[in-house]
Coordinates of C-alpha atoms and ligand atoms in Angstrom, one line a residue:
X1 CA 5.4 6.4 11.5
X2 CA 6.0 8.3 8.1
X3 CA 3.5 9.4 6.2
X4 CA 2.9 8.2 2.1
X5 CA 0.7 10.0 0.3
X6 CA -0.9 7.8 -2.4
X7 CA -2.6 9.2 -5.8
X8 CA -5.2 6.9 -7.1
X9 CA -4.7 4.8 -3.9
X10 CA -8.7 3.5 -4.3
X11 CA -7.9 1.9 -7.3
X12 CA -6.7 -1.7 -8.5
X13 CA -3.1 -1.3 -8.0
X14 CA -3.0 1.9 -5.1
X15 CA -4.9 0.0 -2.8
X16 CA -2.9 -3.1 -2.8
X17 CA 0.3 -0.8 -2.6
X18 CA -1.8 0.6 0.3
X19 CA -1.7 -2.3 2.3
X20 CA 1.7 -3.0 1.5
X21 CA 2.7 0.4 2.8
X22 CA 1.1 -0.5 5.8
X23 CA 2.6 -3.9 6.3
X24 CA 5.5 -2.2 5.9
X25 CA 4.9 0.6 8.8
X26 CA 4.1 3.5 6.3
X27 CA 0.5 5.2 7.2
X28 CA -0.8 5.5 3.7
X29 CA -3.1 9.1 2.9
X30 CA -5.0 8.1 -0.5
X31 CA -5.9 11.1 -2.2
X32 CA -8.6 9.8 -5.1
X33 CA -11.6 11.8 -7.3
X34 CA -12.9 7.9 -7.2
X35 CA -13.7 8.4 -11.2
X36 CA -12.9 4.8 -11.6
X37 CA -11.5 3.7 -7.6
X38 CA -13.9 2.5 -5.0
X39 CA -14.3 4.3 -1.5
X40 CA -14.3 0.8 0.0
X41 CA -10.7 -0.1 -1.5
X42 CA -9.4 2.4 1.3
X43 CA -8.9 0.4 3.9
X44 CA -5.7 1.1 5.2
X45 CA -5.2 5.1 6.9
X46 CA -7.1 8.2 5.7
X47 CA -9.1 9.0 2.4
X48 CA -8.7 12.5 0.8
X49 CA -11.6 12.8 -1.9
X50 CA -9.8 15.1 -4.5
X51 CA -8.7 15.4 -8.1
X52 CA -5.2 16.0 -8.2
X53 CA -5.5 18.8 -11.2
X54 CA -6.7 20.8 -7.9
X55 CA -3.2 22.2 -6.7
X56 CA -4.2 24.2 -3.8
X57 CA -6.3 21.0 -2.4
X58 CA -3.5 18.7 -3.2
X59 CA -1.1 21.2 -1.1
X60 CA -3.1 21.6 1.6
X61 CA -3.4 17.6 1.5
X62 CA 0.5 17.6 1.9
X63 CA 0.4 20.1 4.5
X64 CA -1.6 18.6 6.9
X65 CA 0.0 15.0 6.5
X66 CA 3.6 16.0 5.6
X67 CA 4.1 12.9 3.8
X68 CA 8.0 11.6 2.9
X69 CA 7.0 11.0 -0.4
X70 CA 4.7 10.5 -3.1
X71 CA 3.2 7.1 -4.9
X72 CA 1.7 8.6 -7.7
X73 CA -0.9 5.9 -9.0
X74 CA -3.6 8.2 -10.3
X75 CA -4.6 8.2 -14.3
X76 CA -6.8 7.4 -16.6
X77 CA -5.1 4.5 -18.0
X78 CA -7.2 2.9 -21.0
X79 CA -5.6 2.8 -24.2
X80 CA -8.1 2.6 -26.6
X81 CA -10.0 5.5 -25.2
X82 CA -7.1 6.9 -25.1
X83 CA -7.3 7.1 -28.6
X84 CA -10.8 8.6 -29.4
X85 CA -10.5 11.0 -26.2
X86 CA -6.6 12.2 -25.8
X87 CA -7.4 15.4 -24.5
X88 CA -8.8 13.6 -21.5
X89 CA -5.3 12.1 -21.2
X90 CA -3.5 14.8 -21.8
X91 CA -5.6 16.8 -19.0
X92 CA -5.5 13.7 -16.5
X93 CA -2.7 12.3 -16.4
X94 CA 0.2 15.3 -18.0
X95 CA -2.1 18.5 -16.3
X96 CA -2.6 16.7 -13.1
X97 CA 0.9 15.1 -13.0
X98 CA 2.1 18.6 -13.5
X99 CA -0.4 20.1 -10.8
X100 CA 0.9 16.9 -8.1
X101 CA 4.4 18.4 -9.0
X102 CA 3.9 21.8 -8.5
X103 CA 2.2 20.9 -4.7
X104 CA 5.2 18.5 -4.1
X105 CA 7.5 21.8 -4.4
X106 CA 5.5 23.9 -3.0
X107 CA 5.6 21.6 0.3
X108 CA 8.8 20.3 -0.1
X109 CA 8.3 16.7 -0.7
X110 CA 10.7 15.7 -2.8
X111 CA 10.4 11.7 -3.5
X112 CA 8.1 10.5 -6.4
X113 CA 7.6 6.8 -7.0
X114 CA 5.6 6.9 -10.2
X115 CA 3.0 4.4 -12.2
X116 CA 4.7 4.4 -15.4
X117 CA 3.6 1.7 -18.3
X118 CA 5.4 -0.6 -20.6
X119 CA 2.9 1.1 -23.4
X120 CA 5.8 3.8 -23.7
X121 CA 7.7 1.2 -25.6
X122 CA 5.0 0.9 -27.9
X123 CA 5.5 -1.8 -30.9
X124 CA 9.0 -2.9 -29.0
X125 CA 12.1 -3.7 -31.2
X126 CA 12.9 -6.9 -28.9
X127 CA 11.5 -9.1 -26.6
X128 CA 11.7 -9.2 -23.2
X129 CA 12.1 -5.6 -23.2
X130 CA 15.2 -3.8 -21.3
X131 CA 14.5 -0.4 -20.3
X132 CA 16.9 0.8 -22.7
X133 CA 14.5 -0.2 -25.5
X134 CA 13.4 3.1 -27.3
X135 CA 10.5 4.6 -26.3
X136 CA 8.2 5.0 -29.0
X137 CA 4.1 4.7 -27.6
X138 CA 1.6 4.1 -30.5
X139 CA -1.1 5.6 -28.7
X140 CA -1.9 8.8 -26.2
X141 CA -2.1 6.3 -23.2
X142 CA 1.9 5.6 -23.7
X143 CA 2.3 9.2 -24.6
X144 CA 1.2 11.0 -21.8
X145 CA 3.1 8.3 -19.8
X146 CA 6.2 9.6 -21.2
X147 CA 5.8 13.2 -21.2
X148 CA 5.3 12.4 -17.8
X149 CA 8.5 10.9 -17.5
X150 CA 10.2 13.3 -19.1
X151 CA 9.4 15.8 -16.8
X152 CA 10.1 13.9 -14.1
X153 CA 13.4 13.9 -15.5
X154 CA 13.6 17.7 -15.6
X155 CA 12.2 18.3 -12.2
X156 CA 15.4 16.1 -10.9
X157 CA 17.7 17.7 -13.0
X158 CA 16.5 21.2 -11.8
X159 CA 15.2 20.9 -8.7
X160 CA 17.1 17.9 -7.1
X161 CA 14.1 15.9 -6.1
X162 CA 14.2 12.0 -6.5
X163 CA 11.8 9.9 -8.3
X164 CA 11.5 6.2 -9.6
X165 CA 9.5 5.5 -12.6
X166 CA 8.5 2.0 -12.6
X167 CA 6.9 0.8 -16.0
X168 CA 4.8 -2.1 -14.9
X169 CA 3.6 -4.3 -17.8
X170 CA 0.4 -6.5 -17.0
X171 CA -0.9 -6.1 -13.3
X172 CA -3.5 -8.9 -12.5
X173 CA -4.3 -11.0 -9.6
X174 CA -5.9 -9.8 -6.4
X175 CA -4.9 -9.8 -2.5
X176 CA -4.6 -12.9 -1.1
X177 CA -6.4 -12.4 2.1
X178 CA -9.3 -11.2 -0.1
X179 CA -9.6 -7.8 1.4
X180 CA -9.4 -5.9 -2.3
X181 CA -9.3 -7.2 -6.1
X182 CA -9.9 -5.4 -9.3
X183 CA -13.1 -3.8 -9.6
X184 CA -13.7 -1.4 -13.1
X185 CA -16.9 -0.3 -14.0
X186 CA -16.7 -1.4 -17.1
X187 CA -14.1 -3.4 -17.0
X188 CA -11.5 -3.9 -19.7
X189 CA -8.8 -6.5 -18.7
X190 CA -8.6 -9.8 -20.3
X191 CA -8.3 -11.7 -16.8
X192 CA -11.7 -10.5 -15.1
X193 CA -13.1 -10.5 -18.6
X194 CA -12.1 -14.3 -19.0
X195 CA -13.5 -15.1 -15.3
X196 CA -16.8 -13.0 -15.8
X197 CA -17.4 -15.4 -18.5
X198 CA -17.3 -18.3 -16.7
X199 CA -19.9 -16.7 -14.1
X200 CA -22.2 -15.2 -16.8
X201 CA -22.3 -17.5 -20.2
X202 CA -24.2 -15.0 -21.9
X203 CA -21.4 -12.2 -21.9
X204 CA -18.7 -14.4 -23.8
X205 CA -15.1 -13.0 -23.4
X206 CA -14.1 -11.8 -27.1
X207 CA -10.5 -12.7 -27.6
X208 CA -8.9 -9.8 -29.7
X209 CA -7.0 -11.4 -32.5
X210 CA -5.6 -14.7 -33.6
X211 CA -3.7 -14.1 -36.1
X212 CA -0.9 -12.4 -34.6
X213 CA 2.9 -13.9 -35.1
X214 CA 2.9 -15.7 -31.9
X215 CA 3.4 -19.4 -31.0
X216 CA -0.8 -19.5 -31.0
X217 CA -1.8 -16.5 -32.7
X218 CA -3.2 -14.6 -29.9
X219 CA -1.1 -11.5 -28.3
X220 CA 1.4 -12.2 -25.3
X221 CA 1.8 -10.1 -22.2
X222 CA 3.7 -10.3 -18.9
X223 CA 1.1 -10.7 -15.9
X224 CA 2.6 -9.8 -12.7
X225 CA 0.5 -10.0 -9.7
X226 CA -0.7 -6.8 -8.3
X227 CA 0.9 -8.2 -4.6
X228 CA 4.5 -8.0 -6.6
X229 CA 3.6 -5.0 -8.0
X230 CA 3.2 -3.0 -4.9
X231 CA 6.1 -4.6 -3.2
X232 CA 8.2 -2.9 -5.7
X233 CA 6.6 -0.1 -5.0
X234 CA 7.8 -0.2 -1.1
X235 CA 11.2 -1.3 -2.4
X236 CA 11.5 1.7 -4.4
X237 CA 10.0 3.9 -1.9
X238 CA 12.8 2.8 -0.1
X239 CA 15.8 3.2 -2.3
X240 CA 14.4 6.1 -3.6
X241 CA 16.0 9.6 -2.5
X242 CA 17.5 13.0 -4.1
X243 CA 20.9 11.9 -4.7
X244 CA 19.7 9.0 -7.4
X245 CA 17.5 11.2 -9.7
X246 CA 15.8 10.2 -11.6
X247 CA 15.5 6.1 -12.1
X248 CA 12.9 4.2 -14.6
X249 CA 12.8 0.0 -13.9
X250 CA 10.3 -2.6 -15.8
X251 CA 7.9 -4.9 -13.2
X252 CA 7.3 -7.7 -15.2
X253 CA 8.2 -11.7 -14.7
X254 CA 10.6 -12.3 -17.9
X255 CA 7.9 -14.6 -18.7
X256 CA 4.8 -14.4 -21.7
X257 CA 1.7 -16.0 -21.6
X258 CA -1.1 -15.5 -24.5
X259 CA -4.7 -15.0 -24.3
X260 CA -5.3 -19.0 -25.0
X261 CA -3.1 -19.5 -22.2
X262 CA -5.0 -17.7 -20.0
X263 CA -8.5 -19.0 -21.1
X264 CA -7.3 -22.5 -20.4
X265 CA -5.3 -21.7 -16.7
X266 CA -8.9 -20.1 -16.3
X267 CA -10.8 -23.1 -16.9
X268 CA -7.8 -25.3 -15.1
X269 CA -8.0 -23.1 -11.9
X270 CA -12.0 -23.1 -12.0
X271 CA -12.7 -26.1 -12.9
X272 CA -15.5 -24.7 -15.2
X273 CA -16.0 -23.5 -19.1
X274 CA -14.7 -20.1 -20.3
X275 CA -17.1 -19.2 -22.8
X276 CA -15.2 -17.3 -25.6
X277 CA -15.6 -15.3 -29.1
X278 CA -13.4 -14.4 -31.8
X279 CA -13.0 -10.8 -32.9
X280 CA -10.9 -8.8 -34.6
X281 CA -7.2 -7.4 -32.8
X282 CA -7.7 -4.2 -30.8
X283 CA -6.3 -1.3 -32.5
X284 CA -2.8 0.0 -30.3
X285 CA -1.9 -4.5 -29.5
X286 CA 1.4 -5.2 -30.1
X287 CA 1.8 -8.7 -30.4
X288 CA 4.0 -9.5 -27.5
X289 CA 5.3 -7.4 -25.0
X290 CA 7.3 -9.5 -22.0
X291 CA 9.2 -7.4 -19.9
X292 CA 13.3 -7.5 -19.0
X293 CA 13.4 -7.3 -15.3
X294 CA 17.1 -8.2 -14.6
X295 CA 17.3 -4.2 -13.5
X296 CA 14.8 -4.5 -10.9
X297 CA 16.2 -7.6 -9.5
X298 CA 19.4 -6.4 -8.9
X299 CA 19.1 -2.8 -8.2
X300 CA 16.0 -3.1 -6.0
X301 CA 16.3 -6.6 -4.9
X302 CA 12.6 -7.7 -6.3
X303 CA 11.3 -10.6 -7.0
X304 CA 8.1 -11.8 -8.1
X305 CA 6.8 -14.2 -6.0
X306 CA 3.2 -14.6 -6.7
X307 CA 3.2 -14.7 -10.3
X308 CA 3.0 -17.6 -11.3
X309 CA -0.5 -17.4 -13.8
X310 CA -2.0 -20.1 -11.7
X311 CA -1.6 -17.7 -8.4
X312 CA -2.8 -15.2 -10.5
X313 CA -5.8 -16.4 -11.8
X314 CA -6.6 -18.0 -8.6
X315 CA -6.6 -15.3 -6.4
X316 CA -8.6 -13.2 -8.9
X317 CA -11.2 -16.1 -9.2
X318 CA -11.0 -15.8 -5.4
X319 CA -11.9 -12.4 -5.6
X320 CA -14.8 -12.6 -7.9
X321 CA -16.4 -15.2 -6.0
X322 CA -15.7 -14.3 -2.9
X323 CA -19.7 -14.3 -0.6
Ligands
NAD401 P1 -7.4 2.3 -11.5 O1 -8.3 3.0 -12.5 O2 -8.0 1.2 -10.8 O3 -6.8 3.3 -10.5 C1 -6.6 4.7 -10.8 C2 -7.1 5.5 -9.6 O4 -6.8 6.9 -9.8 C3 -8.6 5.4 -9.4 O5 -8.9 5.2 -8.0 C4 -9.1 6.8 -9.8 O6 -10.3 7.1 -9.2 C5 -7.9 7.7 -9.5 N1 -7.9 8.9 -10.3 C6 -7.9 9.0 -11.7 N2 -7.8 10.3 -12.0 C7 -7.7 11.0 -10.9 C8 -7.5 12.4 -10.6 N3 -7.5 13.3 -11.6 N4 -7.4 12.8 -9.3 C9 -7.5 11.9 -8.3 N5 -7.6 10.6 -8.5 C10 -7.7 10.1 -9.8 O7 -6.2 1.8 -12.4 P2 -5.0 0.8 -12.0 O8 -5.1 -0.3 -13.0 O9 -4.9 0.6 -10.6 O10 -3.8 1.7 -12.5 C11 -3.0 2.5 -11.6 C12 -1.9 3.1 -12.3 O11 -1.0 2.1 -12.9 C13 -2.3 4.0 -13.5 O12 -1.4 5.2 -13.5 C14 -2.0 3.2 -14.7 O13 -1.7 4.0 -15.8 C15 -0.8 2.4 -14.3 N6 -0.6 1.1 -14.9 C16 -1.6 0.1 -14.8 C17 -1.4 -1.2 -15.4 C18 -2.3 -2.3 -15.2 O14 -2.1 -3.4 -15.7 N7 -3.5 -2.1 -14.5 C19 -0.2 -1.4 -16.2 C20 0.7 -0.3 -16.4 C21 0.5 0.9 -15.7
UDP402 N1 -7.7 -9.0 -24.6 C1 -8.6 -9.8 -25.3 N2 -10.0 -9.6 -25.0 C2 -10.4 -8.7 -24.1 C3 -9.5 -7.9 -23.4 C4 -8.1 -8.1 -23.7 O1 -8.3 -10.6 -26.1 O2 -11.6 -8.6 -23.9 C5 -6.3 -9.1 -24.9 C6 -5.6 -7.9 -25.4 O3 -5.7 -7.8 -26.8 C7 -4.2 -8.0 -24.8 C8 -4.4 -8.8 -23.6 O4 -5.6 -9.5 -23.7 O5 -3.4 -8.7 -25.7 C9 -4.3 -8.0 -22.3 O6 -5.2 -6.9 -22.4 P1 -5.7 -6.1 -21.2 O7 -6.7 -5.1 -21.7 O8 -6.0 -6.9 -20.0 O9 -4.4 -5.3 -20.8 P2 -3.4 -4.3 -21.6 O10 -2.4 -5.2 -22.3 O11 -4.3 -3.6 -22.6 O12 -2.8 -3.4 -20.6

């Protein structure tokens, strides 16, 4: 059985590529500082508790599993903290990216598959967004994203190793089986935000803006479900090797949905009353960001197959009342 080793695999989107690994024969090693990951998301092979700025922990990590390759999920990856704290990004996600690097090397491993963002488009030029689309971030999130990238890009180009970048746009969604969901502490996404509402009237979801130059005034996004997501992640895994460098693909549906949207699938699915608020837009929002993913169809063979919003919202509503 070969051997993944999985960054961030306790949080949202690691553990459900966890379990896909697994499904897929892969023994998963999650290495996690759980700063925002839950030791009860790693359900599927062995935990390593670690930060991966620690290089000589990381490498012993990789010495003792010999993993084929690398899922590299672990960041801090909220935008608008991003913006009053960048050194934190700078130091979680470039440092420690550059720290995993230098253990990969050092042990030979020598495949990367890589949580990049569709924030390193920033404020895109078209919509749905190729991955040729310039990439221009508007705030330190997207930033270190992209330096991250980048050097990525060097490391294939000198040192012959392979790794996929794959720039998700909105995960969302939980397993269907209801083993894992999201779970932040606090939490920040519109979906759970929305659905956390419904459960506790007196903390009303604000909706960010509706006066934006969209069909209903309220910002459009691509949500993909996290079970998609981490199929690509196998799929990649898969195709991913030395001889193709250095490859960057968008996980998205093709497909936008705005925040009304959501709030009304919500009450659809639930059957009961979003409560909801009106604020001001978040600072770093592009209107609409709704991803291209011809490149992923064809060159990986995905396909979304759970994302349609009312899968979505049902499995996360699932999730959040689940006994
Ligand atoms: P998450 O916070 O649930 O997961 C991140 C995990 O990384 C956590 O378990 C955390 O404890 C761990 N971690 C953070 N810093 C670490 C460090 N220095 N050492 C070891 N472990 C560390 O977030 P998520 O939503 O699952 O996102 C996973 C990845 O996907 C991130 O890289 C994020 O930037 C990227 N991404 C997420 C989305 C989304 O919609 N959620 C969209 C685009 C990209
Ligand atoms: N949003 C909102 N209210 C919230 C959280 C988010 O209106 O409490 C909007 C936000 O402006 C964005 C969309 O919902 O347009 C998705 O935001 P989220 O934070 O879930 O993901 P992001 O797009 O930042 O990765």
């Amino acid at each position: 059985m070969q051997t993944v080793l999985v960054t961030g695999g306790a949080g949202y989107i690691g553990s459900h590529a966890c379990k896909a690994l697994a499904a897929a024969g892969y023994r998963p090693v999650t290495f996690d500082s759980l700063v925002t990951g839950n030791r009860w998301a790693v359900r599927w092979g062995p935990f390593e508790h670690g930060d991966i700025r620690d290089v000589g922990h990381l490498a012993g990590v990789l010495q003792a599993y010999k993993p084929v390759a690398i899922m590299h999920f672990a960041a801090s990856a909220y935008v608008g903290e991003s913006a009053v704290d960048p050194e934190k990004y700078y130091s979680n996600n470039v440092a420690g990216t550059l720290s995993l690097l230098r253990a990969a090397r050092q042990c030979g491993v020598g495949r990367i598959v890589f949580s990049s963002t569709c924030a390193t488009y920033g404020e895109p030029q078209q919509v749905p967004v190729p991955e040729t689309a310039a990439q221009v971030p508007i705030n330190p999130y997207g930033r270190s994203k992209l330096m991250i990238e980048q050097m990525l890009q060097d490391y294939v180009r000198a040192y012959g190793m392979g790794t996929t970048a794959l720039r998700y746009f909105n995960a969302a969604g939980a397993d269907p089986e209801g083993e894992i969901g999201e779970e932040h502490a606090p939490e920040t996404h519109l979906i759970p935000l929305v659905l956390q509402s419904i459960l506790q009237p007196e903390k009303p979801v604000t909706i960010f803006g509706i006066d934006y130059p969209t069909p209903d005034g309220t910002c459009v996004r691509d949500y993909t479900h996290v079970t998609d997501i981490a199929a690509a992640h196998v799929l990649a895994l898969q195709t991913c090797n030395g001889g193709l460098g250095f490859r960057a693909f968008n996980l998205g549906t093709g497909a936008g949905h705005s925040v009304r949207q959501i709030i009304e699938t919500a009450e659809r699915v639930s059957g009961k009353k979003v409560h909801a608020s009106f604020g001001p837009r978040r600072a770093g929002d592009p209107a609409a960001l709704v991803a291209d993913p011809t490149m992923a169809r064809r060159e990986l063979g995905w396909q979304p197959r759970r994302s349609e919003l009312h899968e979505i919202i049902g499995t996360a509503w699932a999730w959040i009342t689940r006994p």
